[in-house]
Short mmCIF file of the C-alpha atoms (twelve columns), coordinates in Angstrom:
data_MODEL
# 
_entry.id   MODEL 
# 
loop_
_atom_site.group_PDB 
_atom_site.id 
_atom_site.type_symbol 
_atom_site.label_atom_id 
_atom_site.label_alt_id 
_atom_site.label_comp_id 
_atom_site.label_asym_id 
_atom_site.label_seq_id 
_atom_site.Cartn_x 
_atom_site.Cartn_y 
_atom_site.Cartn_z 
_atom_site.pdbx_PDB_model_num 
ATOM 1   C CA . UNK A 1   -13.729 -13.412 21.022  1 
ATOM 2   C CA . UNK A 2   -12.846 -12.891 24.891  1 
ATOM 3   C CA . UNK A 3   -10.429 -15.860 23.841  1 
ATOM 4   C CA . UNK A 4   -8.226  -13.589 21.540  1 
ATOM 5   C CA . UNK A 5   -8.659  -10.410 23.796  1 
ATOM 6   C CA . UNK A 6   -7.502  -12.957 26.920  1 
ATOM 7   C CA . UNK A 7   -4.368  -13.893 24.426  1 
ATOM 8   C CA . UNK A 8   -3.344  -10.274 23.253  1 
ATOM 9   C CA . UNK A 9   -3.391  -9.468  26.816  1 
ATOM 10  C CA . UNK A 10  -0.363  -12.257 27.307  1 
ATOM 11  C CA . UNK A 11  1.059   -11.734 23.728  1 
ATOM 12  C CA . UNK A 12  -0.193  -8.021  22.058  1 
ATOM 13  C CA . UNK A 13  1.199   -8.934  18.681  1 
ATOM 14  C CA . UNK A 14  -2.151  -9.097  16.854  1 
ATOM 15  C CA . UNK A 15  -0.222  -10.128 13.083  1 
ATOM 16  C CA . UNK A 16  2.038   -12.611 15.226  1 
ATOM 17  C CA . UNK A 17  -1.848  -13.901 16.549  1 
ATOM 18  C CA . UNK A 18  -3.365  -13.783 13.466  1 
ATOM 19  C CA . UNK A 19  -0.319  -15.336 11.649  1 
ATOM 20  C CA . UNK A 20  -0.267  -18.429 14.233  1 
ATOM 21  C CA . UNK A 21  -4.175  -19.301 13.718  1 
ATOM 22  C CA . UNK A 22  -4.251  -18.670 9.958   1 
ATOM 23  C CA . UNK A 23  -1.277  -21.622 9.840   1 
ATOM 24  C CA . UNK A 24  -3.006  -23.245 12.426  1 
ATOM 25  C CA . UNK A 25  -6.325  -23.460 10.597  1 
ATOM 26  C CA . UNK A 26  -4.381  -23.661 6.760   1 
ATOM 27  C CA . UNK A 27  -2.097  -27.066 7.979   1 
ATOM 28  C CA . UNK A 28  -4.481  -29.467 8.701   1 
ATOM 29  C CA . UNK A 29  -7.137  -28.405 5.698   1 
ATOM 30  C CA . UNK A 30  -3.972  -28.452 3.469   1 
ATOM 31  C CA . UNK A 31  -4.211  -32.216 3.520   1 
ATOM 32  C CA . UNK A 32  -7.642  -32.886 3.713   1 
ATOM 33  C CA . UNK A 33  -9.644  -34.458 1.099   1 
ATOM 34  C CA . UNK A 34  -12.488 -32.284 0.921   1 
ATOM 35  C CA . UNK A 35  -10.513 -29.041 0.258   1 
ATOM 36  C CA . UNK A 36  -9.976  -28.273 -3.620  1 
ATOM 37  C CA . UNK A 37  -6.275  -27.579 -3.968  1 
ATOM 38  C CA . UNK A 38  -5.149  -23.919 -4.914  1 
ATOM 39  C CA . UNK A 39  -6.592  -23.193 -8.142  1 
ATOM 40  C CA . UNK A 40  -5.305  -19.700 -10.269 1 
ATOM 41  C CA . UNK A 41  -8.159  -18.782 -11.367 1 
ATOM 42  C CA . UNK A 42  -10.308 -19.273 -8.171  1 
ATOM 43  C CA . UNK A 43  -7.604  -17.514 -5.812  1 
ATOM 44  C CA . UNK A 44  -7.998  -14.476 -7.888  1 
ATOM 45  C CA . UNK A 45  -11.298 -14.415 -7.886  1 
ATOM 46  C CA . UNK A 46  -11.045 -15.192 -4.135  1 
ATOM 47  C CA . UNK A 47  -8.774  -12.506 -3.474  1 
ATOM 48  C CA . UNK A 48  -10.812 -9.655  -2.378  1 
ATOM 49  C CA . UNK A 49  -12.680 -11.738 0.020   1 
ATOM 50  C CA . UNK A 50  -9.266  -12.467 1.661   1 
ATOM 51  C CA . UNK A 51  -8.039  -9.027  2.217   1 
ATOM 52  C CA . UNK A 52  -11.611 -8.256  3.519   1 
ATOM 53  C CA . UNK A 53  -11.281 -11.080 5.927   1 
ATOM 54  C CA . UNK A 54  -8.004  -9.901  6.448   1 
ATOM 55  C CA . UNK A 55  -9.156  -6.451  7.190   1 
ATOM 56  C CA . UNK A 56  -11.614 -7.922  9.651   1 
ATOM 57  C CA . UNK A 57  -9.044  -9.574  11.560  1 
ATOM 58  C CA . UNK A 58  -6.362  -7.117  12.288  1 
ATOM 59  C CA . UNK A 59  -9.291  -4.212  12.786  1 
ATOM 60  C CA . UNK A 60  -10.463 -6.904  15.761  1 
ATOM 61  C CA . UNK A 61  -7.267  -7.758  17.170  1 
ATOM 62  C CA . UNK A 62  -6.041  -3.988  17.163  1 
ATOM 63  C CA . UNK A 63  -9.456  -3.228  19.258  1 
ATOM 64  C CA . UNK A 64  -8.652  -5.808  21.729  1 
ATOM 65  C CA . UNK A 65  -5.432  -3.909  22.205  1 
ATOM 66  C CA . UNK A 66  -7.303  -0.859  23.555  1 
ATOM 67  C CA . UNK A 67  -11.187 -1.990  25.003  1 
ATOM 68  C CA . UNK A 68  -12.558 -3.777  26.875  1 
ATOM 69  C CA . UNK A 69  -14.997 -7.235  25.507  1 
ATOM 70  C CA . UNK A 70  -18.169 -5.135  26.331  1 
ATOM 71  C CA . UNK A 71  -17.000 -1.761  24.571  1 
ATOM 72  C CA . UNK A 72  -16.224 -3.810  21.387  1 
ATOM 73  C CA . UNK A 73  -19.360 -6.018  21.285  1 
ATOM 74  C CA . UNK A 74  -21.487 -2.569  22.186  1 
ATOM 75  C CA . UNK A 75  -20.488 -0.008  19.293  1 
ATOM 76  C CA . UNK A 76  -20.462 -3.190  16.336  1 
ATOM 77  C CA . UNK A 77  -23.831 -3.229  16.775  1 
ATOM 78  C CA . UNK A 78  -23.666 -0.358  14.461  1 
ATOM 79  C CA . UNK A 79  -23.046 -3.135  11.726  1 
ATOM 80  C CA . UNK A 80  -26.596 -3.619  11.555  1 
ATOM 81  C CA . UNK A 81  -27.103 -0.419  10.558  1 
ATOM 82  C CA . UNK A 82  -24.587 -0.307  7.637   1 
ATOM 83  C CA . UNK A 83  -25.197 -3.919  6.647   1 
ATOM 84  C CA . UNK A 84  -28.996 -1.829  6.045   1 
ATOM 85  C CA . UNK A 85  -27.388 0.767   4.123   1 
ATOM 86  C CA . UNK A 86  -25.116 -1.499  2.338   1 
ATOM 87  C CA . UNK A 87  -28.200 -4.127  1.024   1 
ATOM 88  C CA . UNK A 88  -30.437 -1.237  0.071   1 
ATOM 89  C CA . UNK A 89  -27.970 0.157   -2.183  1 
ATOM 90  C CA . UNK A 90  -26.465 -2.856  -3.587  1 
ATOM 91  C CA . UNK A 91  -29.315 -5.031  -3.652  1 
ATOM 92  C CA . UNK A 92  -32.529 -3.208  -3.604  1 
ATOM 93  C CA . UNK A 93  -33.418 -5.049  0.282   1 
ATOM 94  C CA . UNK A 94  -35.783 -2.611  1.399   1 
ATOM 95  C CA . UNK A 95  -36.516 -1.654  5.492   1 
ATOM 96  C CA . UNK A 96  -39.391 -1.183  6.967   1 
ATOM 97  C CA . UNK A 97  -40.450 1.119   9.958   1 
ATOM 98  C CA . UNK A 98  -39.730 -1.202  12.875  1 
ATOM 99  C CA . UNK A 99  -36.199 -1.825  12.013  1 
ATOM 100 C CA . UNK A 100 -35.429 1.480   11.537  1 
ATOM 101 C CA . UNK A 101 -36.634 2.010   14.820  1 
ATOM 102 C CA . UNK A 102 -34.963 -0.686  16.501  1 
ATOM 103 C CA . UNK A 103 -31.574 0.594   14.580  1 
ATOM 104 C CA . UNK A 104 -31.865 4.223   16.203  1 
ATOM 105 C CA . UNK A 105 -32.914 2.337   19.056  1 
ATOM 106 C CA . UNK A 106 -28.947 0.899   19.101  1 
ATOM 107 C CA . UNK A 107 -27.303 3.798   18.095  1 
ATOM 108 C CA . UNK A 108 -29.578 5.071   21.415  1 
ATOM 109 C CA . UNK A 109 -27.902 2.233   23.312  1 
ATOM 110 C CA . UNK A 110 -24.624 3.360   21.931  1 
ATOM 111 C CA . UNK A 111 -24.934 6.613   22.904  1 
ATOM 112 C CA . UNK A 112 -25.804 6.103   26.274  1 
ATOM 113 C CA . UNK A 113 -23.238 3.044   26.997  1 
ATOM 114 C CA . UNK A 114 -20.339 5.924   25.720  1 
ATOM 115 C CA . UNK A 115 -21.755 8.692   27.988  1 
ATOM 116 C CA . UNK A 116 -21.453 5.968   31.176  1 
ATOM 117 C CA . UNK A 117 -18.311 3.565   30.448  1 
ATOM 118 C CA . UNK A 118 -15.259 5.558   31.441  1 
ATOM 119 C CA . UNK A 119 -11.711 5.432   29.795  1 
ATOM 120 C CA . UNK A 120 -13.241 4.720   26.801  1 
ATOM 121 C CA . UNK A 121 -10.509 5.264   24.209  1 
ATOM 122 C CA . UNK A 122 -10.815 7.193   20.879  1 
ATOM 123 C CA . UNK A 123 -8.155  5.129   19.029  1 
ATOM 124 C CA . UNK A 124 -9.748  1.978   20.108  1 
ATOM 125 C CA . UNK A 125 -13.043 3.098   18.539  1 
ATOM 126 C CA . UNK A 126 -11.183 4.209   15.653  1 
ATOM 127 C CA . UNK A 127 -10.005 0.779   15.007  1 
ATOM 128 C CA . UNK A 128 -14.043 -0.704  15.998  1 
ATOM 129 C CA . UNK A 129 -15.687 1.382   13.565  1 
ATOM 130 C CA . UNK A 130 -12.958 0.428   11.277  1 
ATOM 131 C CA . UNK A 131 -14.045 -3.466  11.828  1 
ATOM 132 C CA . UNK A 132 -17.587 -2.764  11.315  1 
ATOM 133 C CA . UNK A 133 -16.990 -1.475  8.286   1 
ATOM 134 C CA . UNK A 134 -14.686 -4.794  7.389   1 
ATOM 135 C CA . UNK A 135 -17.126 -6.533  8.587   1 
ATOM 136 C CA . UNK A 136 -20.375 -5.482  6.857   1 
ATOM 137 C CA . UNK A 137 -17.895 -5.680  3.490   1 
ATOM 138 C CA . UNK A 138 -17.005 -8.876  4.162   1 
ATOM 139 C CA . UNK A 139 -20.035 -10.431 5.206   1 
ATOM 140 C CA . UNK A 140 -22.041 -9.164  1.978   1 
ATOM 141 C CA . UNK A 141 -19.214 -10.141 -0.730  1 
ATOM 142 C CA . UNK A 142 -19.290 -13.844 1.214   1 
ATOM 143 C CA . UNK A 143 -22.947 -13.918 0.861   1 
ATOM 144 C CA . UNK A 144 -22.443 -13.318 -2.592  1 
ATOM 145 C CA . UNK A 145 -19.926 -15.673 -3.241  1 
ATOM 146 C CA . UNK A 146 -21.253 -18.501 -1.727  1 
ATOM 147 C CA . UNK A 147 -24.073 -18.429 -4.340  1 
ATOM 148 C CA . UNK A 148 -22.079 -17.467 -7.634  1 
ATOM 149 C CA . UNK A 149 -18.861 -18.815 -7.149  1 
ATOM 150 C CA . UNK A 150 -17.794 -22.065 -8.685  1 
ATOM 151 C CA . UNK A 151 -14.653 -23.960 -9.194  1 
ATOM 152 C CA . UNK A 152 -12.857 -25.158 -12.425 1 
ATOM 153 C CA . UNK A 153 -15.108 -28.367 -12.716 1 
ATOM 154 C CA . UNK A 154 -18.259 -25.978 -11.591 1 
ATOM 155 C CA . UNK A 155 -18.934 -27.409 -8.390  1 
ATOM 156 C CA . UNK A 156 -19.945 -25.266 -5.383  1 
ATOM 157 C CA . UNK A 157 -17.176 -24.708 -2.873  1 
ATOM 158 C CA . UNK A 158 -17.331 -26.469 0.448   1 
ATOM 159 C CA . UNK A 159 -17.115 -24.871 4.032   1 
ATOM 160 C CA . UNK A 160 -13.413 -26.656 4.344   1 
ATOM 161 C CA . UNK A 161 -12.017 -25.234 1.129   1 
ATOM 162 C CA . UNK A 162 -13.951 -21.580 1.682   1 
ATOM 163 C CA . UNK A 163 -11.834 -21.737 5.430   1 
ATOM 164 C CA . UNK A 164 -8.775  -22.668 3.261   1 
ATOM 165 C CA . UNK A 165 -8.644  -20.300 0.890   1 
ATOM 166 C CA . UNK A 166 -9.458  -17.321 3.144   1 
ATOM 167 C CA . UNK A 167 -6.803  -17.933 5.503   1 
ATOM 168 C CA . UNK A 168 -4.218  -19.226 3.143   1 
ATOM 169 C CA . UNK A 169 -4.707  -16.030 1.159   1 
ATOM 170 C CA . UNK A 170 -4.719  -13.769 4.042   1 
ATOM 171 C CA . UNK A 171 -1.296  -14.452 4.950   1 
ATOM 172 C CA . UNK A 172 0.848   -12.159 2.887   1 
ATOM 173 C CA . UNK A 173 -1.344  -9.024  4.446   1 
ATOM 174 C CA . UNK A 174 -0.587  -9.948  7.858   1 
ATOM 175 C CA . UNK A 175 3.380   -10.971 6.889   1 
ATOM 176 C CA . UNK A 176 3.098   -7.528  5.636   1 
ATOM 177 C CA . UNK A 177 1.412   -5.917  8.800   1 
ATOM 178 C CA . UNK A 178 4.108   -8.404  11.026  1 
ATOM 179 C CA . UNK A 179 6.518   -6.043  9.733   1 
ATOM 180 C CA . UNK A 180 5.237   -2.722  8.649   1 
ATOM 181 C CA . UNK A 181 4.379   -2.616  12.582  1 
ATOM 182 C CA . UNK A 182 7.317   -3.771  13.932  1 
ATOM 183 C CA . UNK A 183 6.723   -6.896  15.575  1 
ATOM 184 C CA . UNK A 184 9.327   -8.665  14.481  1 
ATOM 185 C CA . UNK A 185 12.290  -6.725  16.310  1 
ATOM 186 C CA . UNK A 186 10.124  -7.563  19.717  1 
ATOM 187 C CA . UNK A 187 8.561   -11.286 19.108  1 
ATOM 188 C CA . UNK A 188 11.505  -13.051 20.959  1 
ATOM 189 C CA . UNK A 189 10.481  -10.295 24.010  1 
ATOM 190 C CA . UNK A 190 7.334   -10.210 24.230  1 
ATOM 191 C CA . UNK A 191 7.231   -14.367 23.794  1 
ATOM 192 C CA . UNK A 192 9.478   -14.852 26.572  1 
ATOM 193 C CA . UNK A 193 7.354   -13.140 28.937  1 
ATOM 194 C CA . UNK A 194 4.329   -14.793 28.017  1 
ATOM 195 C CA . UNK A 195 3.455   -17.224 30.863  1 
ATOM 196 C CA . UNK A 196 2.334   -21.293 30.315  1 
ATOM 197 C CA . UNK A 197 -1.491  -20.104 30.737  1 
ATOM 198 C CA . UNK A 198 -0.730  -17.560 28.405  1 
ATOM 199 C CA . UNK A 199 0.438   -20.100 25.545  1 
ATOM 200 C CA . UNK A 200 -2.732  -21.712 26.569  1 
ATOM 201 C CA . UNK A 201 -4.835  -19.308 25.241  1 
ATOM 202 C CA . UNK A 202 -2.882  -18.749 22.425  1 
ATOM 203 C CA . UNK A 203 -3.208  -22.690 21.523  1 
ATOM 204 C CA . UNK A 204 -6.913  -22.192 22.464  1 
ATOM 205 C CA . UNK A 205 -7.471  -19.882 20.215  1 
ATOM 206 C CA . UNK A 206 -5.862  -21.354 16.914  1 
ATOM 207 C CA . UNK A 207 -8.194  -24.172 18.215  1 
ATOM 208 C CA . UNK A 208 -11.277 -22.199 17.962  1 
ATOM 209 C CA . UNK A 209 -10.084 -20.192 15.061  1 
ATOM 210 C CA . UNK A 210 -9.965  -23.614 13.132  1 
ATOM 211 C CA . UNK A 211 -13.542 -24.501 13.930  1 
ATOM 212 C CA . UNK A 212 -14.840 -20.900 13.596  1 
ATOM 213 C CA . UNK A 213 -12.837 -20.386 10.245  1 
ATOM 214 C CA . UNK A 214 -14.958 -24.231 8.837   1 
ATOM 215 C CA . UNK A 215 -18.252 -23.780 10.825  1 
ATOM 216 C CA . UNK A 216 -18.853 -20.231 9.892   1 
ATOM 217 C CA . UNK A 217 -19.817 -21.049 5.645   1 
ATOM 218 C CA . UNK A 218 -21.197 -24.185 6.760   1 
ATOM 219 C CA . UNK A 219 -23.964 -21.832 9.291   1 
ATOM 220 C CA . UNK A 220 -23.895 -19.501 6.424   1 
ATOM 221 C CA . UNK A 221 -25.154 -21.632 3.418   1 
ATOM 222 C CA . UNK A 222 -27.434 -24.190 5.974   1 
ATOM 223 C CA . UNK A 223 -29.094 -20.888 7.635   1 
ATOM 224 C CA . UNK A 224 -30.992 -17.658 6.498   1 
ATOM 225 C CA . UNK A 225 -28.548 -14.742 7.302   1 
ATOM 226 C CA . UNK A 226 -31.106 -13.417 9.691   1 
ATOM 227 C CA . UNK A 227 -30.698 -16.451 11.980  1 
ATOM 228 C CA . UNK A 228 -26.866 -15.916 11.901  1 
ATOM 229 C CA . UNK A 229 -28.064 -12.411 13.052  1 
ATOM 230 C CA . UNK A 230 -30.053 -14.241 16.218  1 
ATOM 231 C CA . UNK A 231 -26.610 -16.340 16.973  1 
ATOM 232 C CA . UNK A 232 -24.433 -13.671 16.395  1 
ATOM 233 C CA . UNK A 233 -26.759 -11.371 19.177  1 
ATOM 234 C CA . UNK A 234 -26.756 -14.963 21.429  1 
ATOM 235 C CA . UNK A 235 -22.383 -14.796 21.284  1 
ATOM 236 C CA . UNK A 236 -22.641 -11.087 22.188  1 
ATOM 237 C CA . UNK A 237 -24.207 -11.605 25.435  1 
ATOM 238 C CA . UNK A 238 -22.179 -14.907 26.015  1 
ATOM 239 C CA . UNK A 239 -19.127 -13.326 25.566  1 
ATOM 240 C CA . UNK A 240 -19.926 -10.153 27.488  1 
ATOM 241 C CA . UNK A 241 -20.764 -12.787 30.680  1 
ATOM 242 C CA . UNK A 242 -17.645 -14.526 29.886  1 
ATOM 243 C CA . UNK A 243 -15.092 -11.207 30.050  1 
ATOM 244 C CA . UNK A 244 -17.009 -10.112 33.338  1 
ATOM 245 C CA . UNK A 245 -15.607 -13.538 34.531  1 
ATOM 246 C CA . UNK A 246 -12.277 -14.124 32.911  1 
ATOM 247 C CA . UNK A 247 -10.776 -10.246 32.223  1 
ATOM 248 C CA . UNK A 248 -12.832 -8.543  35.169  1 
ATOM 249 C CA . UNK A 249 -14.672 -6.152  32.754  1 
ATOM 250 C CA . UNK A 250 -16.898 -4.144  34.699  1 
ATOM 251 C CA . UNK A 251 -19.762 -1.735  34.164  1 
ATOM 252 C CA . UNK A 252 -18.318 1.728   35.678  1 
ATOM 253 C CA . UNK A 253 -21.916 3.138   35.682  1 
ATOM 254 C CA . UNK A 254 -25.645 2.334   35.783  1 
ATOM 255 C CA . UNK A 255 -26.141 4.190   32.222  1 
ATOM 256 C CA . UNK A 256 -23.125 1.933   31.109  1 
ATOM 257 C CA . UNK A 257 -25.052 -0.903  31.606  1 
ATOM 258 C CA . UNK A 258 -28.684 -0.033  30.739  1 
ATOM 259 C CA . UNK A 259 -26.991 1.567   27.693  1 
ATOM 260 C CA . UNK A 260 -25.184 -1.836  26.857  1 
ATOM 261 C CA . UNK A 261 -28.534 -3.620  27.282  1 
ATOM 262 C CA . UNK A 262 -30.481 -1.558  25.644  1 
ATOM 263 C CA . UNK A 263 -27.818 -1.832  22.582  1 
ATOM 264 C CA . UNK A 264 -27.605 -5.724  22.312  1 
ATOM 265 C CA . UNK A 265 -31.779 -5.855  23.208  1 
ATOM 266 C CA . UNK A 266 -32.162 -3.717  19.746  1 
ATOM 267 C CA . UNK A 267 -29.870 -6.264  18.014  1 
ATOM 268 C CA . UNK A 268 -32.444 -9.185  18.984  1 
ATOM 269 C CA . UNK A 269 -35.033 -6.944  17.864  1 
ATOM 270 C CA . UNK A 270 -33.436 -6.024  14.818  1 
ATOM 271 C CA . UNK A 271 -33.411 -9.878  14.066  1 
ATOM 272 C CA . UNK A 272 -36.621 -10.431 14.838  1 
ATOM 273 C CA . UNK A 273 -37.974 -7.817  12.556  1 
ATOM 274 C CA . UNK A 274 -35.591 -9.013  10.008  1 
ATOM 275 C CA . UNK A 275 -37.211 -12.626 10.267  1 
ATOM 276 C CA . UNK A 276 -40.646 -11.346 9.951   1 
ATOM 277 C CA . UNK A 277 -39.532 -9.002  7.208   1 
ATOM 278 C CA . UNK A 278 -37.640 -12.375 5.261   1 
ATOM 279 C CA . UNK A 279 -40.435 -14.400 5.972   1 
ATOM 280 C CA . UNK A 280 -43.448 -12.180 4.488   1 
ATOM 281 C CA . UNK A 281 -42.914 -12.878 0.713   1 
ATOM 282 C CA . UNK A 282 -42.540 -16.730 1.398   1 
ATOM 283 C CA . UNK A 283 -45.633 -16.904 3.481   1 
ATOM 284 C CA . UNK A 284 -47.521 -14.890 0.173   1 
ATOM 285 C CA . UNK A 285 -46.279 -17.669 -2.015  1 
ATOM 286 C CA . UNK A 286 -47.818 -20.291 0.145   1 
ATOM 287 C CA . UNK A 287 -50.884 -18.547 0.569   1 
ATOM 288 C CA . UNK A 288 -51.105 -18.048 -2.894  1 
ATOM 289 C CA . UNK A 289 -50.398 -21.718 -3.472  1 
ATOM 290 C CA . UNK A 290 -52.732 -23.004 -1.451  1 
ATOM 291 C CA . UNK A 291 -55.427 -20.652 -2.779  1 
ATOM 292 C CA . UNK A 292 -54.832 -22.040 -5.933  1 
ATOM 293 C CA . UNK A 293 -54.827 -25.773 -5.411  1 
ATOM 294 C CA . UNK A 294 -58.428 -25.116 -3.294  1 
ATOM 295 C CA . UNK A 295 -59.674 -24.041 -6.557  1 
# 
């Protein structure tokens, strides 16, 4: 993450960014062996997965434009709260007491961290909230598919051909974005300004976006979702460290900072009381197991 904010701060093209780490990620999975080649039927079905992931991309990229690492990081916390919303509705997941508390707790954290951090701009949280909801979309329909979805010989899909299709089919909407927003009448431009350690990052990040893009579904189908919760809140905090040291994002108040702690402290809480929640009918089964081989 403070990888792609460093790199739209040297190139702020976000489709030209996108464009070059979809390619980056597609070329090398387009000849491996483990990837299922492009199937009609499954790219259809694949489809709105795509354009959510697609969604989720530009939504980020456009942020980075406007906030700062922290600001970004801070107010998608609010994901937790939809992804709540979204799984009661949609698939009966019921809450308890303590994670609605520790969700008011970081919209609390939210609240606070907005009143503090100056310069805060609207059309950059515009395009966060816009993410979040990408995001919670995406990250349900994935779930989802990675348990339904099958290919023509009905074989699950692996992590490699997942990454492949996603950012193979994402690159129309972001040809389309490249475009509709007019960065192709100031690519040449803004690329020859961009310095050596900006092309760097750029490379850096195609880099990461090709390990992200293949490691992602593999975390997802080895791990329960909450523990991708608990790494997702570990990255927040690394990432805030890392654009205090590499952007110079600062704090520009003491409720800034107790609000952003308070904020990504709810998160881990959230997790945790997710975990216990995930964990209660499993530990019944047992219980009831073992009750029944005693007698």
């Amino acid at each position: 993450m403070t990888g792609n904010k460093v790199a739209t701060n040297h190139l702020p093209l976000p489709s030209t960014l996108i464009i070059l780490q979809a390619v980056a990620t597609c070329a090398p999975l387009a000849v491996s062996s483990q990837v299922i080649g492009l199937q009609k039927a499954l790219c259809v079905k694949w489809l709105p997965v795509a354009a959510l992931f697609a969604a989720m991309l530009f939504t980020s990229m456009q942020s980075f434009l406007y906030c700062t690492v922290s600001t970004i990081l801070v107010f998608r916390n609010v994901a937790t709260i939809c992804s709540t919303v979204v799984e009661y509705f949609v698939r009966g997941k019921k809450a308890n007491v303590q994670i609605v508390a520790s969700e008011l707790t970081i919209i609390a954290g939210c609240v606070v961290y907005g009143w503090g951090q100056l310069g805060i701009s609207w059309l950059g949280f515009f395009w966060i909230m816009l993410n979040v909801a990408a995001q919670v979309a995406y990250g349900n329909l994935v779930k989802v598919y990675l348990s339904t979805l099958r290919d023509d010989r009905g074989q699950e899909l692996s992590k490699y051909t997942c990454a492949y299709y996603n950012n193979f089919l994402c690159l129309p909407f972001f040809l389309l974005t490249f475009f509709i927003w007019g960065e192709h009448n100031t690519i040449l431009a803004n690329a020859e300004r961009v310095s050596t350690w900006g092309w760097a990052m750029v490379v850096f990040t195609c880099v990461c976006g090709y390990c992200l893009a293949t490691s992602g579904f593999g975390l997802q189908k080895l791990v329960s979702a909450t523990t991708f919760l608990v790494v997702n809140n570990m990255v927040k905090i690394a990432n805030i460290l890392l654009g205090m040291v590499f952007l110079n994002d600062r704090f520009s108040s003491f409720s800034a900072a107790a609000g952003c702690i308070v904020s990504l402290g709810a998160g881990v809480w959230y997790s945790y009381e997710q975990n216990k929640l995930n964990a209660a009918p499993q530990k019944h089964v047992e219980e009831e197991e073992d009750g029944s081989s005693k007698a």
